[in-house]
């Protein structure tokens, strides 16, 4: 979310959007969300470096096993307008060969945000294989398919999840 965006509550529902100039009589409750800025030593070093990519490569040796490093740095380069470099940096997480479904899901969400739907779908499919007992896995895949305009396939996936979980308690 960008600095000039807010979440407003109207009639008990939350709505996001651009800040609006409102008179006092039209005001509603709102919360301003500032853009995430990880204040980590590695991000400070990259931001201050003359050649930011070279700084990333040097720091990668130290933070190679730290997924948040790749997420933060990729996000930084995307915000600087280099979406392809952001993707290249994110791909390091996939190469880590972790079986942590939460981390894999975060990677898929990030790829989906960047509109790399084909990659996100492939990763969500892996999450479904790893965590097929969780309806969330099917939901994430279904929503990504819908975002990629694969509506019927998305509906089929969510229908499969509903049928599978009917009468079964959710995992804890």
mmCIF file of C-alpha atoms in Angstrom, residues 9-165:
data_model
loop_
_atom_site.group_PDB
_atom_site.id
_atom_site.type_symbol
_atom_site.label_atom_id
_atom_site.label_comp_id
_atom_site.label_asym_id
_atom_site.label_seq_id
_atom_site.Cartn_x
_atom_site.Cartn_y
_atom_site.Cartn_z
ATOM 1 C CA UNK A 9 -14.642 1.842 7.987
ATOM 2 C CA UNK A 10 -18.159 2.549 6.784
ATOM 3 C CA UNK A 11 -21.209 0.712 8.089
ATOM 4 C CA UNK A 12 -19.000 -1.878 9.757
ATOM 5 C CA UNK A 13 -17.068 -2.732 6.569
ATOM 6 C CA UNK A 14 -13.473 -1.860 5.694
ATOM 7 C CA UNK A 15 -12.736 -0.207 2.355
ATOM 8 C CA UNK A 16 -9.321 0.635 0.924
ATOM 9 C CA UNK A 17 -8.506 3.445 -1.454
ATOM 10 C CA UNK A 18 -6.853 6.794 -2.048
ATOM 11 C CA UNK A 19 -7.039 9.533 0.549
ATOM 12 C CA UNK A 20 -9.930 11.872 -0.082
ATOM 13 C CA UNK A 21 -10.368 15.439 1.019
ATOM 14 C CA UNK A 22 -13.477 15.391 3.171
ATOM 15 C CA UNK A 23 -15.244 17.977 5.216
ATOM 16 C CA UNK A 24 -15.655 17.211 8.911
ATOM 17 C CA UNK A 25 -19.275 16.133 8.392
ATOM 18 C CA UNK A 26 -18.269 13.479 5.844
ATOM 19 C CA UNK A 27 -15.344 12.007 7.807
ATOM 20 C CA UNK A 28 -15.306 8.330 8.652
ATOM 21 C CA UNK A 29 -12.862 6.323 10.741
ATOM 22 C CA UNK A 30 -9.659 5.630 8.860
ATOM 23 C CA UNK A 31 -6.237 4.140 9.385
ATOM 24 C CA UNK A 32 -3.271 5.256 7.337
ATOM 25 C CA UNK A 33 -0.868 2.464 6.434
ATOM 26 C CA UNK A 34 2.653 3.462 5.566
ATOM 27 C CA UNK A 35 4.621 1.356 3.130
ATOM 28 C CA UNK A 36 6.680 -1.386 4.795
ATOM 29 C CA UNK A 37 10.270 -0.362 5.274
ATOM 30 C CA UNK A 38 12.440 -3.095 6.749
ATOM 31 C CA UNK A 39 15.034 -1.268 8.780
ATOM 32 C CA UNK A 40 17.659 -3.986 8.586
ATOM 33 C CA UNK A 41 21.410 -3.556 8.246
ATOM 34 C CA UNK A 42 21.405 -5.176 4.816
ATOM 35 C CA UNK A 43 18.708 -2.856 3.453
ATOM 36 C CA UNK A 44 20.534 0.186 4.809
ATOM 37 C CA UNK A 45 23.700 -1.008 3.078
ATOM 38 C CA UNK A 46 21.921 -1.600 -0.240
ATOM 39 C CA UNK A 47 20.128 1.759 -0.148
ATOM 40 C CA UNK A 48 23.376 3.610 0.548
ATOM 41 C CA UNK A 49 25.450 1.714 -2.035
ATOM 42 C CA UNK A 50 26.434 3.281 -5.329
ATOM 43 C CA UNK A 51 25.831 -0.006 -7.180
ATOM 44 C CA UNK A 52 22.860 -1.519 -5.383
ATOM 45 C CA UNK A 53 22.919 -4.838 -7.236
ATOM 46 C CA UNK A 54 26.590 -5.419 -6.422
ATOM 47 C CA UNK A 55 25.828 -4.629 -2.787
ATOM 48 C CA UNK A 56 23.049 -7.229 -2.889
ATOM 49 C CA UNK A 57 25.417 -9.838 -4.349
ATOM 50 C CA UNK A 58 28.006 -9.141 -1.651
ATOM 51 C CA UNK A 59 25.409 -9.345 1.124
ATOM 52 C CA UNK A 60 23.902 -12.505 -0.349
ATOM 53 C CA UNK A 61 26.926 -14.452 0.901
ATOM 54 C CA UNK A 62 26.071 -13.521 4.483
ATOM 55 C CA UNK A 63 22.279 -13.842 4.247
ATOM 56 C CA UNK A 64 22.026 -16.793 1.812
ATOM 57 C CA UNK A 65 19.926 -18.881 4.207
ATOM 58 C CA UNK A 66 17.627 -16.012 5.254
ATOM 59 C CA UNK A 67 14.382 -15.944 3.218
ATOM 60 C CA UNK A 68 13.378 -12.510 4.554
ATOM 61 C CA UNK A 69 16.556 -11.100 3.002
ATOM 62 C CA UNK A 70 15.384 -12.128 -0.462
ATOM 63 C CA UNK A 71 11.828 -10.906 0.159
ATOM 64 C CA UNK A 72 13.002 -7.498 1.392
ATOM 65 C CA UNK A 73 15.610 -6.989 -1.326
ATOM 66 C CA UNK A 74 13.268 -8.151 -4.103
ATOM 67 C CA UNK A 75 10.601 -5.766 -2.823
ATOM 68 C CA UNK A 76 13.127 -2.924 -2.820
ATOM 69 C CA UNK A 77 14.143 -3.501 -6.448
ATOM 70 C CA UNK A 78 10.506 -3.847 -7.542
ATOM 71 C CA UNK A 79 9.719 -0.497 -5.882
ATOM 72 C CA UNK A 80 12.687 0.972 -7.765
ATOM 73 C CA UNK A 81 11.004 -0.160 -10.999
ATOM 74 C CA UNK A 82 13.031 -3.301 -11.711
ATOM 75 C CA UNK A 83 10.397 -6.041 -11.603
ATOM 76 C CA UNK A 84 12.567 -8.567 -13.477
ATOM 77 C CA UNK A 85 15.424 -8.182 -11.019
ATOM 78 C CA UNK A 86 12.926 -8.561 -8.186
ATOM 79 C CA UNK A 87 11.798 -11.847 -9.738
ATOM 80 C CA UNK A 88 15.387 -13.044 -10.095
ATOM 81 C CA UNK A 89 16.021 -12.294 -6.420
ATOM 82 C CA UNK A 90 12.781 -13.995 -5.331
ATOM 83 C CA UNK A 91 13.781 -17.105 -7.271
ATOM 84 C CA UNK A 92 16.488 -17.692 -4.657
ATOM 85 C CA UNK A 93 13.754 -18.689 -2.209
ATOM 86 C CA UNK A 94 12.506 -21.378 -4.594
ATOM 87 C CA UNK A 95 16.066 -22.633 -4.991
ATOM 88 C CA UNK A 96 16.399 -23.091 -1.222
ATOM 89 C CA UNK A 97 14.403 -26.343 -1.575
ATOM 90 C CA UNK A 98 12.607 -25.812 1.714
ATOM 91 C CA UNK A 99 9.555 -27.849 2.645
ATOM 92 C CA UNK A 100 8.150 -25.038 4.776
ATOM 93 C CA UNK A 101 4.669 -24.579 3.325
ATOM 94 C CA UNK A 102 4.296 -21.143 4.925
ATOM 95 C CA UNK A 103 7.427 -19.819 3.228
ATOM 96 C CA UNK A 104 6.462 -21.394 -0.085
ATOM 97 C CA UNK A 105 3.010 -19.814 0.225
ATOM 98 C CA UNK A 106 4.573 -16.385 0.901
ATOM 99 C CA UNK A 107 6.686 -16.770 -2.238
ATOM 100 C CA UNK A 108 3.593 -17.642 -4.273
ATOM 101 C CA UNK A 109 1.686 -14.643 -2.860
ATOM 102 C CA UNK A 110 4.555 -12.338 -3.764
ATOM 103 C CA UNK A 111 4.742 -13.720 -7.316
ATOM 104 C CA UNK A 112 0.989 -13.270 -7.622
ATOM 105 C CA UNK A 113 1.280 -9.635 -6.483
ATOM 106 C CA UNK A 114 3.873 -9.106 -9.219
ATOM 107 C CA UNK A 115 1.440 -10.708 -11.707
ATOM 108 C CA UNK A 116 3.687 -13.683 -12.472
ATOM 109 C CA UNK A 117 0.607 -15.876 -12.348
ATOM 110 C CA UNK A 118 2.078 -18.897 -14.121
ATOM 111 C CA UNK A 119 4.885 -19.133 -11.565
ATOM 112 C CA UNK A 120 2.559 -18.466 -8.630
ATOM 113 C CA UNK A 121 0.116 -21.136 -9.829
ATOM 114 C CA UNK A 122 2.907 -23.722 -10.083
ATOM 115 C CA UNK A 123 3.999 -22.937 -6.525
ATOM 116 C CA UNK A 124 0.432 -22.955 -5.159
ATOM 117 C CA UNK A 125 0.010 -26.388 -6.773
ATOM 118 C CA UNK A 126 3.041 -27.553 -4.776
ATOM 119 C CA UNK A 127 1.492 -26.129 -1.603
ATOM 120 C CA UNK A 128 -1.692 -28.101 -2.334
ATOM 121 C CA UNK A 129 0.410 -31.283 -2.596
ATOM 122 C CA UNK A 130 2.202 -30.543 0.680
ATOM 123 C CA UNK A 131 -0.841 -29.275 2.616
ATOM 124 C CA UNK A 132 -3.867 -30.853 0.931
ATOM 125 C CA UNK A 133 -5.637 -31.084 4.291
ATOM 126 C CA UNK A 134 -5.812 -27.280 4.531
ATOM 127 C CA UNK A 135 -8.664 -25.591 2.641
ATOM 128 C CA UNK A 136 -6.486 -22.443 2.500
ATOM 129 C CA UNK A 137 -4.148 -24.197 0.061
ATOM 130 C CA UNK A 138 -6.988 -24.765 -2.403
ATOM 131 C CA UNK A 139 -8.357 -21.268 -1.846
ATOM 132 C CA UNK A 140 -5.023 -19.618 -2.636
ATOM 133 C CA UNK A 141 -4.630 -21.646 -5.823
ATOM 134 C CA UNK A 142 -8.222 -20.948 -6.855
ATOM 135 C CA UNK A 143 -7.901 -17.184 -6.341
ATOM 136 C CA UNK A 144 -4.656 -17.071 -8.303
ATOM 137 C CA UNK A 145 -6.258 -18.987 -11.170
ATOM 138 C CA UNK A 146 -9.122 -16.474 -11.145
ATOM 139 C CA UNK A 147 -6.640 -13.573 -11.182
ATOM 140 C CA UNK A 148 -5.096 -15.231 -14.248
ATOM 141 C CA UNK A 149 -8.582 -15.372 -15.822
ATOM 142 C CA UNK A 150 -8.718 -19.176 -15.546
ATOM 143 C CA UNK A 151 -12.125 -18.915 -13.930
ATOM 144 C CA UNK A 152 -13.456 -22.425 -14.538
ATOM 145 C CA UNK A 153 -10.280 -24.096 -13.355
ATOM 146 C CA UNK A 154 -10.373 -21.905 -10.234
ATOM 147 C CA UNK A 155 -13.976 -22.898 -9.542
ATOM 148 C CA UNK A 156 -13.154 -26.574 -10.070
ATOM 149 C CA UNK A 157 -10.321 -26.359 -7.532
ATOM 150 C CA UNK A 158 -12.431 -24.644 -4.873
ATOM 151 C CA UNK A 159 -15.308 -27.075 -5.503
ATOM 152 C CA UNK A 160 -12.890 -29.973 -4.980
ATOM 153 C CA UNK A 161 -11.785 -28.436 -1.677
ATOM 154 C CA UNK A 162 -15.367 -27.964 -0.502
ATOM 155 C CA UNK A 163 -16.276 -31.555 -1.352
ATOM 156 C CA UNK A 164 -13.139 -32.839 0.343
ATOM 157 C CA UNK A 165 -13.710 -30.958 3.603
#
